[in-house]
mmCIF file of C-alpha atoms in Angstrom:
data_model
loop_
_atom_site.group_PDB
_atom_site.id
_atom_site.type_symbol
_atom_site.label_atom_id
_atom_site.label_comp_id
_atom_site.label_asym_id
_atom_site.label_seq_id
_atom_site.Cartn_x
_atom_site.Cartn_y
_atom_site.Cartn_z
ATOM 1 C CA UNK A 1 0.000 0.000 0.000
ATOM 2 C CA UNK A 2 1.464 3.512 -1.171
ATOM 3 C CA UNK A 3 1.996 6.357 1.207
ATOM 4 C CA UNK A 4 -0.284 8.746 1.361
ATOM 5 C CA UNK A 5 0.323 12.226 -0.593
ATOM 6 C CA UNK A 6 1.077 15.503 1.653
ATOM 7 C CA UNK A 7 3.520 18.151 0.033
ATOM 8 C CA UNK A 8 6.943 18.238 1.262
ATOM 9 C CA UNK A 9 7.035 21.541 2.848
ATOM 10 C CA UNK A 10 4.957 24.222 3.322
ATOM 11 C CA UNK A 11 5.731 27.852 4.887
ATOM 12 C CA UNK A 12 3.814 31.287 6.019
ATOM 13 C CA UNK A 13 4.830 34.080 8.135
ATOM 14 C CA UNK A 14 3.802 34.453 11.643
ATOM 15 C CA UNK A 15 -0.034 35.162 12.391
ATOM 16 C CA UNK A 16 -0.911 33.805 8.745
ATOM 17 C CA UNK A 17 -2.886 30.284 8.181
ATOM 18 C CA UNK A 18 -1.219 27.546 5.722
ATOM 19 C CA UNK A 19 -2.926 24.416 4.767
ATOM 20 C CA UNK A 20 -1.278 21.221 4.710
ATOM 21 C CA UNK A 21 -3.206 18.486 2.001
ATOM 22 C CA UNK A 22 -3.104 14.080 2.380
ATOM 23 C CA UNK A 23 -4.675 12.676 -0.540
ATOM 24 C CA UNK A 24 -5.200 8.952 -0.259
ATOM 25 C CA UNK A 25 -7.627 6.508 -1.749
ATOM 26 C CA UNK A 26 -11.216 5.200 -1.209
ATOM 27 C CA UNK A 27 -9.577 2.672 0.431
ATOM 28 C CA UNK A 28 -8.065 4.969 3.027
ATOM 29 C CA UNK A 29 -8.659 8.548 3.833
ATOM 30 C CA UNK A 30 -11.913 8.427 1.855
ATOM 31 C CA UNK A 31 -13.255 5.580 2.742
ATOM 32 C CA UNK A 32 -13.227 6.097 6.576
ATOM 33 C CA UNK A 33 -13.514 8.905 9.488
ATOM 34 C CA UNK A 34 -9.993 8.220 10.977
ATOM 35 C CA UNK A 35 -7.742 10.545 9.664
ATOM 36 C CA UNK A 36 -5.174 11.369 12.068
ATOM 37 C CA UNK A 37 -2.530 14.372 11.967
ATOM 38 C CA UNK A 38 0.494 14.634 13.997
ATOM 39 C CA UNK A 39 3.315 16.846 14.713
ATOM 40 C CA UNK A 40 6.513 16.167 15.189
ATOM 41 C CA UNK A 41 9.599 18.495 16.649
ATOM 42 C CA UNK A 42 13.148 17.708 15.627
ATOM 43 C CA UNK A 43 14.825 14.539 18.000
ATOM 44 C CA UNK A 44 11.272 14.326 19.542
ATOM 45 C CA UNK A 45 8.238 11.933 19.558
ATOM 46 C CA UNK A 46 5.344 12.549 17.623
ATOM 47 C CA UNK A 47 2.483 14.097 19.227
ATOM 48 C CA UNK A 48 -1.331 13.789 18.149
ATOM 49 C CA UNK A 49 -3.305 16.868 16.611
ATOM 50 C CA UNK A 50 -6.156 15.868 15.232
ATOM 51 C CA UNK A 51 -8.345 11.897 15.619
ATOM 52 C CA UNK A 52 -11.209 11.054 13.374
ATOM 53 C CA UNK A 53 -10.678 13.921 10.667
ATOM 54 C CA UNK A 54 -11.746 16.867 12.985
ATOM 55 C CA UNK A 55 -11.308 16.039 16.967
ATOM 56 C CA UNK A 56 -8.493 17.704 18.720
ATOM 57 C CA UNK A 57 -7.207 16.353 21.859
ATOM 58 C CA UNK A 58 -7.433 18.000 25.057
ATOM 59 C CA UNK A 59 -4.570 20.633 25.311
ATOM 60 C CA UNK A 60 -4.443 21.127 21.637
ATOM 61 C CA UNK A 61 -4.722 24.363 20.470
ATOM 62 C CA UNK A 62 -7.919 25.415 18.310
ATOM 63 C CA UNK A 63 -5.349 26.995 16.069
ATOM 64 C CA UNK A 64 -5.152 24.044 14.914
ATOM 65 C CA UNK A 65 -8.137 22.655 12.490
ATOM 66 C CA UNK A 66 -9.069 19.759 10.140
ATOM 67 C CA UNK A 67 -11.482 18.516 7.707
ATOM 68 C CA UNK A 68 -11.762 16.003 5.078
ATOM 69 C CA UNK A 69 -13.327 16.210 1.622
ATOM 70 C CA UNK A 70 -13.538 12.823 -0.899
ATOM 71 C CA UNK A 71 -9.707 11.059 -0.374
ATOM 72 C CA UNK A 72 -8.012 14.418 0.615
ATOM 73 C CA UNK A 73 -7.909 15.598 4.069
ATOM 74 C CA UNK A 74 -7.032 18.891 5.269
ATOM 75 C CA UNK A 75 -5.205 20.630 8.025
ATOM 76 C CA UNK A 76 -5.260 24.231 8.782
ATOM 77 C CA UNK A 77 -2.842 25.721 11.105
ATOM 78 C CA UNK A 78 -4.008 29.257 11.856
ATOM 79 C CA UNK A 79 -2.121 32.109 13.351
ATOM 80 C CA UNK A 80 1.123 30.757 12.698
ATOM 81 C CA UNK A 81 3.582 31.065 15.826
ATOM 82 C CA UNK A 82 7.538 30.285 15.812
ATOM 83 C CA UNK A 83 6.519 26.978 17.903
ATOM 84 C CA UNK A 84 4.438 25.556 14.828
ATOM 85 C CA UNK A 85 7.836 25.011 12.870
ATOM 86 C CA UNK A 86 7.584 21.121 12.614
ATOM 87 C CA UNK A 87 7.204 17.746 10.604
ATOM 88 C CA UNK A 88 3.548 16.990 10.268
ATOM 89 C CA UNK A 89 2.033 14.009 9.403
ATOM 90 C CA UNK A 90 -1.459 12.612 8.146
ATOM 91 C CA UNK A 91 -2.708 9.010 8.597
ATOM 92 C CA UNK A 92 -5.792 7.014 8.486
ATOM 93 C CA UNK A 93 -7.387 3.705 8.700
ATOM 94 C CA UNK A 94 -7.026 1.714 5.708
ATOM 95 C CA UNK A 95 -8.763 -1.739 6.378
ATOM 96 C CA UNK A 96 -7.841 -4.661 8.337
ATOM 97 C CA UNK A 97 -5.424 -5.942 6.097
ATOM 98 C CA UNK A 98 -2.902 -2.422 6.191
ATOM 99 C CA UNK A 99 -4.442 -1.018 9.564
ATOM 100 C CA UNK A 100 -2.390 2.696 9.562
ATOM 101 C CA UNK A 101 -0.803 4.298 6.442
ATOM 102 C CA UNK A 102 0.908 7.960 6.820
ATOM 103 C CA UNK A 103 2.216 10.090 4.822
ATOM 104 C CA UNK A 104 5.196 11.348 3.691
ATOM 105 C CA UNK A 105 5.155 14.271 6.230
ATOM 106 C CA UNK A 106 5.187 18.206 5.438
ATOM 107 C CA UNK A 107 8.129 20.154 7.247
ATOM 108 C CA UNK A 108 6.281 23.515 7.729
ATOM 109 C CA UNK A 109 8.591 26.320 8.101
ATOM 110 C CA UNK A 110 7.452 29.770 10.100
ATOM 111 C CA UNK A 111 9.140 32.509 7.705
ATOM 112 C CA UNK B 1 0.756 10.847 33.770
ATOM 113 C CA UNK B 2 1.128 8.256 30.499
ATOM 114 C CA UNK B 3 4.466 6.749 30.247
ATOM 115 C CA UNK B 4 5.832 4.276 27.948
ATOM 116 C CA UNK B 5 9.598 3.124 27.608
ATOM 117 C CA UNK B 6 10.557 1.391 25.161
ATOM 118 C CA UNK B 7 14.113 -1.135 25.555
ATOM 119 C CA UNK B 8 15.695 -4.122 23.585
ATOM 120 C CA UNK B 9 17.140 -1.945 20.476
ATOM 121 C CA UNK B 10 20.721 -2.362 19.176
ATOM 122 C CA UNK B 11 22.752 -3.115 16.565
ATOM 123 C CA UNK B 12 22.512 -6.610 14.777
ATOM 124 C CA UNK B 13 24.165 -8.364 11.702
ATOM 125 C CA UNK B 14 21.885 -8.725 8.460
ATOM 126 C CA UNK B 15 19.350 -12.084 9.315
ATOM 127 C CA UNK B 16 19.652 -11.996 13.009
ATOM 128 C CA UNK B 17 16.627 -11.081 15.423
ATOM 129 C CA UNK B 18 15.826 -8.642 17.999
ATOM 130 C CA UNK B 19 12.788 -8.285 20.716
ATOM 131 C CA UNK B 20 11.606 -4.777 21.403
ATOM 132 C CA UNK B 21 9.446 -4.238 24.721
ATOM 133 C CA UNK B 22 7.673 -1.054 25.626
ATOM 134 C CA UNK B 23 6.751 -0.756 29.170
ATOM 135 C CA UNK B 24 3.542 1.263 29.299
ATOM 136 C CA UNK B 25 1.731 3.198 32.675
ATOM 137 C CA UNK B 26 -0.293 5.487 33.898
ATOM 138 C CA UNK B 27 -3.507 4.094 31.930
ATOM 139 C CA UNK B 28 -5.400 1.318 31.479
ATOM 140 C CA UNK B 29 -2.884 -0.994 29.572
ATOM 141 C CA UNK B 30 -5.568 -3.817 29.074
ATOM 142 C CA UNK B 31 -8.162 -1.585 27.847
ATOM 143 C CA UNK B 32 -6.405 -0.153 24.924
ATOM 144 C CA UNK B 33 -4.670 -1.460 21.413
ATOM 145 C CA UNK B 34 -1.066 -0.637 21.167
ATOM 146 C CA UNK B 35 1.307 -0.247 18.251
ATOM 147 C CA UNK B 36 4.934 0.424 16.777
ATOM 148 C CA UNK B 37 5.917 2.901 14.182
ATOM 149 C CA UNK B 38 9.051 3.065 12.876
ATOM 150 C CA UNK B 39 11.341 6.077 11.382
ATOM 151 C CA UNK B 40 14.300 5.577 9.279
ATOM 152 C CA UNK B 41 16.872 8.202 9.432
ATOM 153 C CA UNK B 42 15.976 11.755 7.741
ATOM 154 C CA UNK B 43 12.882 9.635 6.960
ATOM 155 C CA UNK B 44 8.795 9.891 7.697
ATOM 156 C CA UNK B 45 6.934 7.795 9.917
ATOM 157 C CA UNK B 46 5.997 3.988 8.801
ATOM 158 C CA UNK B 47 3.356 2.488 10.739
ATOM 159 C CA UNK B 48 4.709 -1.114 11.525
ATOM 160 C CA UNK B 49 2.183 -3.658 13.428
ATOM 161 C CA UNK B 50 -0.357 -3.191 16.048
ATOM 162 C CA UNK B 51 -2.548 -5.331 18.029
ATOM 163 C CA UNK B 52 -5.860 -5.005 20.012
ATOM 164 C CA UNK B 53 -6.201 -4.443 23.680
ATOM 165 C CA UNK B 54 -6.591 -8.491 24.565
ATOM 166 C CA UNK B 55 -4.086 -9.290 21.918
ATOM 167 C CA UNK B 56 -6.137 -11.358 20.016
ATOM 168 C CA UNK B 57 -6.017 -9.636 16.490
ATOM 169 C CA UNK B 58 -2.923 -8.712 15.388
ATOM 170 C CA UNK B 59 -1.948 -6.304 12.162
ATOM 171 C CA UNK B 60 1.023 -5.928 10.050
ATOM 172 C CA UNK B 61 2.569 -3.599 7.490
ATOM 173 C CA UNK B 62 3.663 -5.090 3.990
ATOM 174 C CA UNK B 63 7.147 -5.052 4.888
ATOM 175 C CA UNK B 64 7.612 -6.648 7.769
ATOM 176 C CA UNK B 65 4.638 -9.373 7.425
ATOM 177 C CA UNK B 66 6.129 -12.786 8.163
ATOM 178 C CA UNK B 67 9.011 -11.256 9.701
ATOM 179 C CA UNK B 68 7.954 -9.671 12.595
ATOM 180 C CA UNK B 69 5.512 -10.551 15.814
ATOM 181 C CA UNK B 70 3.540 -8.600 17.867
ATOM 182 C CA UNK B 71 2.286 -9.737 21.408
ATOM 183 C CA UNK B 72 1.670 -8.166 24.946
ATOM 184 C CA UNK B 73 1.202 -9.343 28.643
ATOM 185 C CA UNK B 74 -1.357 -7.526 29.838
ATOM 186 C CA UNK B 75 -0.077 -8.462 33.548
ATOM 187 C CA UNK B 76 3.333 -6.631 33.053
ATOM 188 C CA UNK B 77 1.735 -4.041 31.373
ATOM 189 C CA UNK B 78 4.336 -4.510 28.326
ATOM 190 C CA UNK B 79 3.885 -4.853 24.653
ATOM 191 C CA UNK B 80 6.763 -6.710 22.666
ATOM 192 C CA UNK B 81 7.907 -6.811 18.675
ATOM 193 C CA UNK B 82 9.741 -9.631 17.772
ATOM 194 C CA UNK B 83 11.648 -8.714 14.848
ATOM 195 C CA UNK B 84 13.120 -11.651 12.623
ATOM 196 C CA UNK B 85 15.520 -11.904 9.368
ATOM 197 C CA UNK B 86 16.245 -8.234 9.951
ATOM 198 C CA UNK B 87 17.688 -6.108 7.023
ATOM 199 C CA UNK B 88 19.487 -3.104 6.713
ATOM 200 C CA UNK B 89 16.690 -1.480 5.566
ATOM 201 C CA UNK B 90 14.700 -2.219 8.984
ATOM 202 C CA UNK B 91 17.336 0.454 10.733
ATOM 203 C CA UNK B 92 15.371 2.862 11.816
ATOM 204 C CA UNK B 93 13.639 4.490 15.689
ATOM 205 C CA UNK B 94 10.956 2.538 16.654
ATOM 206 C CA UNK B 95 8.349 4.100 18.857
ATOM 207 C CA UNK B 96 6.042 2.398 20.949
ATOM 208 C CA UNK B 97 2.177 3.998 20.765
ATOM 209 C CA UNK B 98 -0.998 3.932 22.078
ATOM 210 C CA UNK B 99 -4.083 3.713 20.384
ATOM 211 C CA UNK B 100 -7.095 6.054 21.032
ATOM 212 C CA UNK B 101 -9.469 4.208 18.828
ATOM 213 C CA UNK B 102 -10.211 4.709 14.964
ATOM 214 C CA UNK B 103 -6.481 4.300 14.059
ATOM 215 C CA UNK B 104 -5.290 7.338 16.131
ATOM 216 C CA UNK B 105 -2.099 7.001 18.241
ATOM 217 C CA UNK B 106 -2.091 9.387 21.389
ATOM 218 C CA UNK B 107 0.721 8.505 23.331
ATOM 219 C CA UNK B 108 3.970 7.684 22.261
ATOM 220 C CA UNK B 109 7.282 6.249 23.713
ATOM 221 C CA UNK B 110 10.589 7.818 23.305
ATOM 222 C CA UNK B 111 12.099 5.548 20.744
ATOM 223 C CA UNK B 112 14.315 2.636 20.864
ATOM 224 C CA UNK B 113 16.953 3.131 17.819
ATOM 225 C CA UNK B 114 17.721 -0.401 15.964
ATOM 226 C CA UNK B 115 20.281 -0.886 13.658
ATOM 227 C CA UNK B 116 21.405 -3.472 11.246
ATOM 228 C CA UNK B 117 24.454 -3.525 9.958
ATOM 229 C CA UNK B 118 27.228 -5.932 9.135
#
């Protein structure tokens, strides 16, 4: 099973919004609510943003949105701060057989 | 708070095996599927295996299917990958993670760094 698509960077100046896109399949991101994004700081872990295409976790800023339209998902990070300079990451479901597929990542960079 | 620490990495000639354990608290362990994801240097994320909160169903990735085993003991708390045939290309960080249902992964462990080289 292929990676999902995201773009391999992105970029905006503080206090703007940039949108990160995962395109999958029907198989995966459009066949299913459980698109996942995650961010991820140089040497560190990876840390959950968004579950089931539009829920953020508790302590997760609402800068921070999602939605999902066909096999693309979306994530919007609004007013951009120097702390939002990271790797980010889309998954989803994709059947029993594959479970989890991400993609490729975006490194976002805070001009 | 949720911790989970992962042990067992190394470095290993081409073929031989290795067994990763991630040692999980501060939640339910039993209640709750669990999973690795690997990252290979200057590399994304690659989800690897994962398995359901009693064990019983157990998932792999393409690449490591046949190779690798997933299991946990619910009484220690711990969830292991048995890795088998290893290649160079299976270098890479593998993190331990919690699922939160629907595929998401909301805890994760710190990383335990194999590598296999000759």
């Amino acid at each position: 099973q292929s990676a999902l698509t995201q773009p391999p960077s992105a970029s905006g100046s503080p206090g703007q919004s940039v949108t990160i896109s995962c395109t999958g399949t029907s198989s995966d991101v459009g066949g299913y609510d459980y698109v996942s994004w995650y961010q991820q700081h140089p040497g560190k872990a990876p840390k959950l943003l968004i579950f089931e295409v539009n829920k953020r976790p508790s302590g997760v800023p609402y800068r921070f949105s999602a939605s999902k339209s066909g096999n693309t998902a979306s994530l919007t990070v609004s007013g951009l701060q120097a702390e939002d300079e990271a790797d980010y990451y889309c998954s989803s479901y994709a059947g029993i057989s594959n479970f989890v597929i991400f993609g490729g990542g975006t490194k976002l960079t805070v001009l | 708070q949720v911790q989970m620490v992962g042990s067992g990495g190394g470095v290993v000639p081409p073929g031989r095996s290795l067994r990763l354990s991630c040692a999980a608290s501060g939640f339910i362990f039993s209640s709750f599927g669990m999973h690795w994801v690997r990252q290979a240097p200057g590399k994304g994320l690659e989800w690897v295996s994962g398995l359901s909160y009693d064990g019983s169903e157990t998932y792999y990735g393409d690449s490591v299917r046949g190779r690798f085993t997933i299991s946990r003991d619910n009484s220690k708390n711990t969830v292991f990958l048995q890795m088998n045939s290893l290649r160079a290309e299976d270098t890479a960080l593998y993190y331990c993670a919690k699922e939160n249902g629907g595929s998401s992964l909301d805890f994760w462990g710190q990383g335990t760094q194999v590598t296999v080289s000759s």
